[in-house]
GROMACS .gro file of C-alpha atoms in nm:
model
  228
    1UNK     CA    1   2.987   3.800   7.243
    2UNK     CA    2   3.308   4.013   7.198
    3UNK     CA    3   3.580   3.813   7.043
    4UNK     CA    4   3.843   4.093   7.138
    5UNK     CA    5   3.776   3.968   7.519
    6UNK     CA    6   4.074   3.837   7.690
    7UNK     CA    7   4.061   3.524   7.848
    8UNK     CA    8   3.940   3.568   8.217
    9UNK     CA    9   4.282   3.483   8.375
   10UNK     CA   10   4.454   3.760   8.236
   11UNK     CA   11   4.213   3.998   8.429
   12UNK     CA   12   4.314   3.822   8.750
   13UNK     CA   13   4.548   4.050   8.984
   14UNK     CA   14   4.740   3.874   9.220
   15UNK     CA   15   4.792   3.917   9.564
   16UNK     CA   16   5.122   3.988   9.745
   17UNK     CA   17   5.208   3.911  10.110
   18UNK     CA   18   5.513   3.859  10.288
   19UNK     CA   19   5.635   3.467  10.385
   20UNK     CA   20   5.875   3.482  10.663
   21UNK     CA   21   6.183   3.735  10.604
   22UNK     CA   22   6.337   3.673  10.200
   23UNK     CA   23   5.970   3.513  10.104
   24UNK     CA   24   5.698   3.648   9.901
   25UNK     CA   25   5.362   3.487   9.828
   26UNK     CA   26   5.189   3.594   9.548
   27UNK     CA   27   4.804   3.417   9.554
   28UNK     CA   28   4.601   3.430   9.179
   29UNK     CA   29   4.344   3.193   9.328
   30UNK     CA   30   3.990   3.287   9.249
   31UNK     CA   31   3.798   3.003   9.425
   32UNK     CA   32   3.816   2.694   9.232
   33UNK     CA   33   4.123   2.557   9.076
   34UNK     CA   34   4.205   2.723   8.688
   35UNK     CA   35   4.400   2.507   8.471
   36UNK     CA   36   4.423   2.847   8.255
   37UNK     CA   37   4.556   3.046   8.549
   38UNK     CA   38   4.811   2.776   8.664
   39UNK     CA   39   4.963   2.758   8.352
   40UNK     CA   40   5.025   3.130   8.361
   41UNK     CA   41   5.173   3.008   8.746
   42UNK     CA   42   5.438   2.806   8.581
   43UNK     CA   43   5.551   3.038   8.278
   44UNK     CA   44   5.582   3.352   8.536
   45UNK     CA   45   5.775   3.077   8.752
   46UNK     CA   46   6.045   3.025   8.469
   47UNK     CA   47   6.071   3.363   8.439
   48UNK     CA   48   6.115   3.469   8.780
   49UNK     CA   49   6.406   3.201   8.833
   50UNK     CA   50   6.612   3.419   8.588
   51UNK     CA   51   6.589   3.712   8.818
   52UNK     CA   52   6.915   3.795   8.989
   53UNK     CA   53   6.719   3.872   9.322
   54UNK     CA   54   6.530   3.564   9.283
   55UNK     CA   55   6.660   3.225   9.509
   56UNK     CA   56   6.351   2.973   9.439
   57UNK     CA   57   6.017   3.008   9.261
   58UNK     CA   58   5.809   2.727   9.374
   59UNK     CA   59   5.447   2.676   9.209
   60UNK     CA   60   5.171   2.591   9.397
   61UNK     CA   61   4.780   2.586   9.304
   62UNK     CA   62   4.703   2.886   9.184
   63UNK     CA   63   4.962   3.079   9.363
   64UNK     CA   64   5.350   3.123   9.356
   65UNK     CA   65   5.618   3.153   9.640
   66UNK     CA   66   5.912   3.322   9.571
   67UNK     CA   67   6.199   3.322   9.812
   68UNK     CA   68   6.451   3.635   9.755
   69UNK     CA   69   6.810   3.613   9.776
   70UNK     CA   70   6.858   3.866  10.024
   71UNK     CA   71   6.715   4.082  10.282
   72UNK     CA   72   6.361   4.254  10.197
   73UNK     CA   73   6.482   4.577  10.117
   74UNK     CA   74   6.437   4.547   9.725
   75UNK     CA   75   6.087   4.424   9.794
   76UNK     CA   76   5.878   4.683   9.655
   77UNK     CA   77   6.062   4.692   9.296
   78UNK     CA   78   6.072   4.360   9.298
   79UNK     CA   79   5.656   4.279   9.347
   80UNK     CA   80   5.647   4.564   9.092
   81UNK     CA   81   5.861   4.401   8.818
   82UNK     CA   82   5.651   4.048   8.905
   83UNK     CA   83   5.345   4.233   8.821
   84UNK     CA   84   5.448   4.373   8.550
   85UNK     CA   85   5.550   4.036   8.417
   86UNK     CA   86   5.218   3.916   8.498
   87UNK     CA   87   5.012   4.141   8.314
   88UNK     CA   88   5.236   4.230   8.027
   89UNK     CA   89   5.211   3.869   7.816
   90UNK     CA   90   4.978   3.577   7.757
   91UNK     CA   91   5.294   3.414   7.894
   92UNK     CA   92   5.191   3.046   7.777
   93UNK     CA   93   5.375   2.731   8.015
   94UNK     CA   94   5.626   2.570   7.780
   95UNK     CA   95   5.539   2.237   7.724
   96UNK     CA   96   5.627   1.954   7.965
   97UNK     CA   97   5.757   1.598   7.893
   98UNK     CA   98   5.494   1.290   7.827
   99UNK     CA   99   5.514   1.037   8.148
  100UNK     CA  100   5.321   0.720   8.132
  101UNK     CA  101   5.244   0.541   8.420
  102UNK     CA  102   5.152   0.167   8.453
  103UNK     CA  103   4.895   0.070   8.673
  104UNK     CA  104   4.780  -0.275   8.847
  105UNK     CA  105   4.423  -0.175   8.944
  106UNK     CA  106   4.211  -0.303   9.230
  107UNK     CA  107   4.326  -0.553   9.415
  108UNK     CA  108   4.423  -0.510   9.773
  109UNK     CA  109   4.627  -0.236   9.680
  110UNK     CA  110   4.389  -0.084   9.504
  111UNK     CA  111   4.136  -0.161   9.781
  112UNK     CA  112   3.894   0.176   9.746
  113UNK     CA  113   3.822   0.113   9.348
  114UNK     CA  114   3.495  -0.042   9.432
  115UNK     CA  115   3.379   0.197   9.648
  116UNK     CA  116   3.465   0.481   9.428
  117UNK     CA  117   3.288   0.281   9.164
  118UNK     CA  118   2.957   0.298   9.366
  119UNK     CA  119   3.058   0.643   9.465
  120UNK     CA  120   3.040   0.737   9.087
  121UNK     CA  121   2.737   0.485   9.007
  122UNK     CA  122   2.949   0.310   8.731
  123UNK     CA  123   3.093   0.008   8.682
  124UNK     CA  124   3.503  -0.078   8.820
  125UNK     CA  125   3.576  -0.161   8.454
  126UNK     CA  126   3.402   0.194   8.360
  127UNK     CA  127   3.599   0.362   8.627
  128UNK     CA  128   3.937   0.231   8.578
  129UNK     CA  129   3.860   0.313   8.161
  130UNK     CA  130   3.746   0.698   8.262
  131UNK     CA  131   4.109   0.719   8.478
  132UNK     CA  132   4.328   0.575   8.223
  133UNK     CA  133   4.171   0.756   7.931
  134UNK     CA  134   4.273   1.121   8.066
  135UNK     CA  135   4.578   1.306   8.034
  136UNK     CA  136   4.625   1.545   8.379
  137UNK     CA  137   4.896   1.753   8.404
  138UNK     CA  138   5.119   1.838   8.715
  139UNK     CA  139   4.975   2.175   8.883
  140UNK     CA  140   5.276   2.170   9.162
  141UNK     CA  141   5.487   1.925   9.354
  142UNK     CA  142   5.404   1.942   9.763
  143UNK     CA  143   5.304   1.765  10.076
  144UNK     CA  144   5.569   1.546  10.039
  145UNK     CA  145   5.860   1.514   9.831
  146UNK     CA  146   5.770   1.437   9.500
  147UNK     CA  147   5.412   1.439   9.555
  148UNK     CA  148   5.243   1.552   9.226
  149UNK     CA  149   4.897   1.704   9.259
  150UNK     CA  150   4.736   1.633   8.871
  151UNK     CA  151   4.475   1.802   8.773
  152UNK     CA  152   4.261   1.639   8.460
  153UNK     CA  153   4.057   1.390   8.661
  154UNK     CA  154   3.685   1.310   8.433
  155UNK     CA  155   3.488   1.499   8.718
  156UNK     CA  156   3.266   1.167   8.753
  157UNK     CA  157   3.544   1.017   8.910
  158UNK     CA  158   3.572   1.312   9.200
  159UNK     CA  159   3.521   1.204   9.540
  160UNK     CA  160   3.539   1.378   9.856
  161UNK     CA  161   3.861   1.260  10.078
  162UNK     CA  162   3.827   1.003  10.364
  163UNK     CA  163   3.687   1.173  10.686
  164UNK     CA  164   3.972   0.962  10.867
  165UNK     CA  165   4.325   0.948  10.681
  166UNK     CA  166   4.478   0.584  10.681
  167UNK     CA  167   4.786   0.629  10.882
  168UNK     CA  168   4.975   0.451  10.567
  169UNK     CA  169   4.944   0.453  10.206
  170UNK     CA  170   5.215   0.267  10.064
  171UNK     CA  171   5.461   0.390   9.836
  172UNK     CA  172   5.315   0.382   9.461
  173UNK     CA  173   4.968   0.405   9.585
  174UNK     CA  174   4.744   0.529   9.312
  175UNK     CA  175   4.477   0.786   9.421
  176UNK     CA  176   4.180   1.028   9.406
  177UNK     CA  177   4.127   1.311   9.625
  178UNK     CA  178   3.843   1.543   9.574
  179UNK     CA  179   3.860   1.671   9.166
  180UNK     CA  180   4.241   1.571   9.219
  181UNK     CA  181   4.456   1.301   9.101
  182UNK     CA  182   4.792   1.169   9.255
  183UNK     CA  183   5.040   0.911   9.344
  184UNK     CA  184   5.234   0.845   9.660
  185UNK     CA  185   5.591   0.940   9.638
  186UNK     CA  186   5.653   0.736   9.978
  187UNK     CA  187   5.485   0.573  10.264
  188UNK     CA  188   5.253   0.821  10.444
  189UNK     CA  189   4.960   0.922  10.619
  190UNK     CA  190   4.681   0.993  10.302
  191UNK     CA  191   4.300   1.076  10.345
  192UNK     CA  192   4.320   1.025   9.982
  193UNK     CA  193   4.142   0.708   9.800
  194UNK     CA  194   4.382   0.443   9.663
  195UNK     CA  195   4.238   0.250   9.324
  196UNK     CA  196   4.564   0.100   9.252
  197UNK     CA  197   4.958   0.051   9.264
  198UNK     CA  198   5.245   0.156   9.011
  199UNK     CA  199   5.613   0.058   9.029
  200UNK     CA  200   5.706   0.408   8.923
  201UNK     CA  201   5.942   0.546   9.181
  202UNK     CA  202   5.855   0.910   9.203
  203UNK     CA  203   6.134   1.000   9.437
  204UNK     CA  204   6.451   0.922   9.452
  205UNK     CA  205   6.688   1.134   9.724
  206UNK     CA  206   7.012   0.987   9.512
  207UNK     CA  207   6.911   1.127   9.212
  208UNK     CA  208   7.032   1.385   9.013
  209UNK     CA  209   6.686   1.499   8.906
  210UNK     CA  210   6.516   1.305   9.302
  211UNK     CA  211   6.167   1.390   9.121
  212UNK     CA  212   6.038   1.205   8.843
  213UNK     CA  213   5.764   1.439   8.713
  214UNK     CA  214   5.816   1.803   8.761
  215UNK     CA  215   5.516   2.127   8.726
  216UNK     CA  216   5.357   2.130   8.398
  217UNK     CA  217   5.483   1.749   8.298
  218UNK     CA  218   5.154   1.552   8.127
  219UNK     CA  219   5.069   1.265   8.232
  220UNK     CA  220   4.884   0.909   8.136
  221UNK     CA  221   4.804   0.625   8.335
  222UNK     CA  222   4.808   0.268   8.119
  223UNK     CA  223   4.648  -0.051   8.279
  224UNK     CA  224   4.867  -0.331   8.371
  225UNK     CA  225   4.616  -0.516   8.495
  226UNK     CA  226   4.281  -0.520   8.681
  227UNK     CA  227   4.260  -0.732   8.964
  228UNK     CA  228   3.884  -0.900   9.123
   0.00000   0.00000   0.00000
Protein backbone atom coordinates (compact mmCIF):
# COMPACT_ATOMS: atom_id res chain seq x y z
CA UNK A 1 0.00 0.00 0.00
CA UNK A 2 1.48 3.51 -0.78
CA UNK A 3 1.06 5.79 2.11
CA UNK A 4 2.00 8.88 -0.16
CA UNK A 5 -1.60 8.15 -1.91
CA UNK A 6 -4.00 10.94 -1.67
CA UNK A 7 -7.24 10.34 -0.46
CA UNK A 8 -9.58 9.36 -3.43
CA UNK A 9 -11.60 12.64 -3.36
CA UNK A 10 -8.88 14.75 -4.20
CA UNK A 11 -8.53 12.84 -7.58
CA UNK A 12 -12.16 13.66 -8.29
CA UNK A 13 -12.58 16.44 -11.18
CA UNK A 14 -15.66 18.12 -11.19
CA UNK A 15 -17.97 18.83 -13.73
CA UNK A 16 -19.12 22.26 -14.97
CA UNK A 17 -22.41 23.11 -16.73
CA UNK A 18 -24.34 26.10 -17.09
CA UNK A 19 -27.77 26.68 -14.71
CA UNK A 20 -29.93 29.17 -16.33
CA UNK A 21 -28.08 32.61 -17.32
CA UNK A 22 -25.63 33.87 -13.93
CA UNK A 23 -25.67 29.96 -12.67
CA UNK A 24 -23.04 27.43 -12.69
CA UNK A 25 -23.28 23.82 -11.52
CA UNK A 26 -20.34 22.20 -10.68
CA UNK A 27 -21.24 18.10 -10.01
CA UNK A 28 -18.20 16.00 -7.89
CA UNK A 29 -20.66 13.12 -7.55
CA UNK A 30 -19.15 9.76 -8.23
CA UNK A 31 -22.18 7.46 -7.62
CA UNK A 32 -22.81 7.05 -4.06
CA UNK A 33 -22.83 9.79 -1.56
CA UNK A 34 -18.92 10.73 -0.04
CA UNK A 35 -18.92 12.21 3.26
CA UNK A 36 -15.08 12.93 2.28
CA UNK A 37 -16.04 14.67 -0.94
CA UNK A 38 -18.91 16.78 0.63
CA UNK A 39 -16.84 18.13 3.07
CA UNK A 40 -14.49 19.37 0.40
CA UNK A 41 -18.28 20.77 -1.08
CA UNK A 42 -18.62 22.98 1.89
CA UNK A 43 -14.93 24.37 2.41
CA UNK A 44 -14.78 25.29 -1.57
CA UNK A 45 -18.38 26.82 -0.72
CA UNK A 46 -16.86 29.28 1.95
CA UNK A 47 -14.41 30.09 -0.27
CA UNK A 48 -16.27 30.83 -3.27
CA UNK A 49 -18.69 33.26 -1.23
CA UNK A 50 -15.60 35.57 -0.87
CA UNK A 51 -15.34 35.92 -4.58
CA UNK A 52 -16.33 39.33 -5.85
CA UNK A 53 -18.12 37.65 -8.93
CA UNK A 54 -19.72 35.26 -6.71
CA UNK A 55 -23.76 36.06 -5.57
CA UNK A 56 -24.65 32.57 -3.72
CA UNK A 57 -22.82 29.27 -3.28
CA UNK A 58 -25.35 26.80 -2.30
CA UNK A 59 -24.15 23.08 -1.35
CA UNK A 60 -25.88 20.29 -2.41
CA UNK A 61 -24.89 16.39 -2.33
CA UNK A 62 -21.94 16.09 -3.81
CA UNK A 63 -22.20 19.03 -6.03
CA UNK A 64 -22.19 22.92 -5.74
CA UNK A 65 -24.32 25.72 -7.46
CA UNK A 66 -22.94 28.87 -7.79
CA UNK A 67 -24.97 31.79 -8.98
CA UNK A 68 -22.68 34.77 -10.51
CA UNK A 69 -23.29 38.28 -9.95
CA UNK A 70 -23.48 39.26 -13.38
CA UNK A 71 -23.84 38.31 -16.90
CA UNK A 72 -21.76 35.08 -18.10
CA UNK A 73 -19.12 36.79 -19.74
CA UNK A 74 -16.38 36.15 -16.96
CA UNK A 75 -17.41 32.52 -17.04
CA UNK A 76 -14.48 30.84 -18.31
CA UNK A 77 -11.91 32.54 -15.70
CA UNK A 78 -14.14 32.08 -13.28
CA UNK A 79 -14.69 27.86 -13.63
CA UNK A 80 -10.89 28.16 -14.01
CA UNK A 81 -10.13 29.90 -10.68
CA UNK A 82 -12.94 27.27 -9.00
CA UNK A 83 -10.83 24.53 -10.24
CA UNK A 84 -7.98 25.68 -9.29
CA UNK A 85 -9.32 26.07 -5.80
CA UNK A 86 -10.44 22.64 -5.95
CA UNK A 87 -7.40 20.92 -6.66
CA UNK A 88 -4.87 23.16 -5.06
CA UNK A 89 -5.68 22.24 -1.05
CA UNK A 90 -6.99 19.43 1.12
CA UNK A 91 -9.37 22.32 1.85
CA UNK A 92 -10.85 20.66 5.17
CA UNK A 93 -14.87 22.02 6.14
CA UNK A 94 -14.41 24.15 9.25
CA UNK A 95 -16.15 22.72 11.92
CA UNK A 96 -19.89 23.20 12.49
CA UNK A 97 -21.83 23.85 15.77
CA UNK A 98 -23.17 20.72 18.06
CA UNK A 99 -27.25 20.62 17.78
CA UNK A 100 -29.08 18.18 19.90
CA UNK A 101 -32.34 17.23 19.16
CA UNK A 102 -35.00 15.71 21.53
CA UNK A 103 -37.05 13.10 20.38
CA UNK A 104 -40.54 11.45 21.55
CA UNK A 105 -40.29 8.14 19.65
CA UNK A 106 -43.08 5.94 18.35
CA UNK A 107 -46.22 6.72 19.10
CA UNK A 108 -48.67 7.88 16.53
CA UNK A 109 -46.32 10.32 15.46
CA UNK A 110 -43.81 8.15 15.18
CA UNK A 111 -46.16 5.63 13.52
CA UNK A 112 -43.45 3.81 10.94
CA UNK A 113 -40.85 2.84 13.96
CA UNK A 114 -42.23 -0.61 14.03
CA UNK A 115 -42.15 -1.28 10.68
CA UNK A 116 -38.70 -0.03 10.21
CA UNK A 117 -37.92 -2.21 13.18
CA UNK A 118 -39.03 -5.36 11.21
CA UNK A 119 -37.55 -3.76 8.18
CA UNK A 120 -34.11 -3.92 10.01
CA UNK A 121 -34.93 -7.35 11.93
CA UNK A 122 -34.22 -5.65 15.36
CA UNK A 123 -35.99 -4.76 18.10
CA UNK A 124 -37.94 -0.81 18.41
CA UNK A 125 -35.84 -0.36 21.57
CA UNK A 126 -32.63 -1.52 19.36
CA UNK A 127 -33.66 0.80 16.64
CA UNK A 128 -34.46 3.89 18.43
CA UNK A 129 -30.75 3.12 20.51
CA UNK A 130 -28.85 2.67 16.86
CA UNK A 131 -30.62 6.37 15.80
CA UNK A 132 -29.87 8.19 18.88
CA UNK A 133 -26.37 6.83 19.29
CA UNK A 134 -25.02 8.50 15.88
CA UNK A 135 -23.82 11.80 15.20
CA UNK A 136 -24.82 12.79 11.22
CA UNK A 137 -23.86 15.82 9.94
CA UNK A 138 -25.79 18.27 7.56
CA UNK A 139 -24.66 17.47 3.77
CA UNK A 140 -27.03 20.54 2.39
CA UNK A 141 -30.26 22.27 3.20
CA UNK A 142 -33.12 21.63 0.21
CA UNK A 143 -36.53 20.47 -0.74
CA UNK A 144 -37.94 22.70 1.49
CA UNK A 145 -36.85 25.43 3.54
CA UNK A 146 -34.83 24.31 6.19
CA UNK A 147 -34.92 20.80 5.27
CA UNK A 148 -31.58 19.20 6.41
CA UNK A 149 -30.52 16.06 4.56
CA UNK A 150 -27.98 14.21 7.45
CA UNK A 151 -25.91 11.89 6.49
CA UNK A 152 -24.49 9.39 9.45
CA UNK A 153 -27.46 7.04 9.61
CA UNK A 154 -25.99 3.16 11.17
CA UNK A 155 -26.68 1.63 7.60
CA UNK A 156 -28.96 -1.09 9.45
CA UNK A 157 -31.36 1.45 9.90
CA UNK A 158 -31.57 2.33 5.85
CA UNK A 159 -34.76 1.77 4.28
CA UNK A 160 -35.96 2.35 0.93
CA UNK A 161 -38.67 5.40 0.78
CA UNK A 162 -42.47 4.75 0.68
CA UNK A 163 -43.61 3.77 -2.92
CA UNK A 164 -46.60 6.29 -2.18
CA UNK A 165 -45.61 9.67 -0.31
CA UNK A 166 -48.16 10.58 2.57
CA UNK A 167 -49.62 13.76 1.35
CA UNK A 168 -48.63 15.22 5.04
CA UNK A 169 -45.92 14.77 7.39
CA UNK A 170 -46.33 17.08 10.11
CA UNK A 171 -44.03 19.63 11.10
CA UNK A 172 -41.18 18.05 13.45
CA UNK A 173 -41.65 14.71 11.94
CA UNK A 174 -38.61 12.61 12.54
CA UNK A 175 -37.48 10.45 9.54
CA UNK A 176 -35.50 7.92 7.43
CA UNK A 177 -35.20 7.94 3.84
CA UNK A 178 -33.03 5.52 2.07
CA UNK A 179 -29.17 5.75 3.89
CA UNK A 180 -30.56 9.35 4.83
CA UNK A 181 -31.66 10.99 7.91
CA UNK A 182 -33.97 14.13 8.33
CA UNK A 183 -36.56 16.17 9.98
CA UNK A 184 -39.51 18.09 8.63
CA UNK A 185 -39.02 21.76 8.62
CA UNK A 186 -42.95 22.15 7.91
CA UNK A 187 -46.01 20.33 6.93
CA UNK A 188 -45.49 18.52 3.58
CA UNK A 189 -45.87 15.86 1.24
CA UNK A 190 -42.81 13.12 2.43
CA UNK A 191 -42.25 9.52 0.97
CA UNK A 192 -39.91 9.50 3.81
CA UNK A 193 -40.52 7.16 7.07
CA UNK A 194 -41.47 9.03 10.28
CA UNK A 195 -40.12 7.16 13.74
CA UNK A 196 -40.86 10.09 15.80
CA UNK A 197 -41.61 13.90 16.65
CA UNK A 198 -39.29 16.81 18.00
CA UNK A 199 -40.38 20.28 19.14
CA UNK A 200 -37.35 21.74 17.45
CA UNK A 201 -38.54 24.39 15.06
CA UNK A 202 -36.21 24.15 12.13
CA UNK A 203 -37.58 27.14 10.33
CA UNK A 204 -38.48 30.13 11.27
CA UNK A 205 -39.30 32.92 8.25
CA UNK A 206 -38.97 35.79 11.22
CA UNK A 207 -35.73 34.92 12.06
CA UNK A 208 -32.65 36.47 11.70
CA UNK A 209 -30.79 33.22 11.07
CA UNK A 210 -34.88 31.36 9.58
CA UNK A 211 -32.67 27.99 9.66
CA UNK A 212 -31.74 26.31 12.67
CA UNK A 213 -28.98 23.95 11.43
CA UNK A 214 -26.96 25.09 8.54
CA UNK A 215 -24.29 22.67 5.98
CA UNK A 216 -21.69 20.99 7.91
CA UNK A 217 -23.60 21.55 11.54
CA UNK A 218 -23.36 17.93 13.64
CA UNK A 219 -25.98 16.64 14.89
CA UNK A 220 -27.47 14.20 17.85
CA UNK A 221 -30.78 13.01 18.47
CA UNK A 222 -31.55 12.36 22.52
CA UNK A 223 -34.72 10.32 23.53
CA UNK A 224 -37.45 12.04 25.28
CA UNK A 225 -39.39 9.30 25.42
CA UNK A 226 -40.51 6.06 23.71
CA UNK A 227 -44.00 5.61 23.32
CA UNK A 228 -45.98 1.68 22.92
Amino acid sequence: MNMLAQPPSRAVTPRLSPAGSRGLLMDMAQGAFDADLQDRVLALAAIARQHPAIEQAVPGMNNLLLVQRAAAGERPALEAWLLEQWAAREQPAAPGREIEIAVVYGGEAGEDLRALAEHAGMSVAEVVRLHSAATYRVACLGAMPGFPYLSGLDPRLAMPRRAVPRMRLEQGAVIIGGPQAGVMPCAAPSGWHVIGQTRCRLFDPQAAQPTLLLPGDRVRFTVLELLP
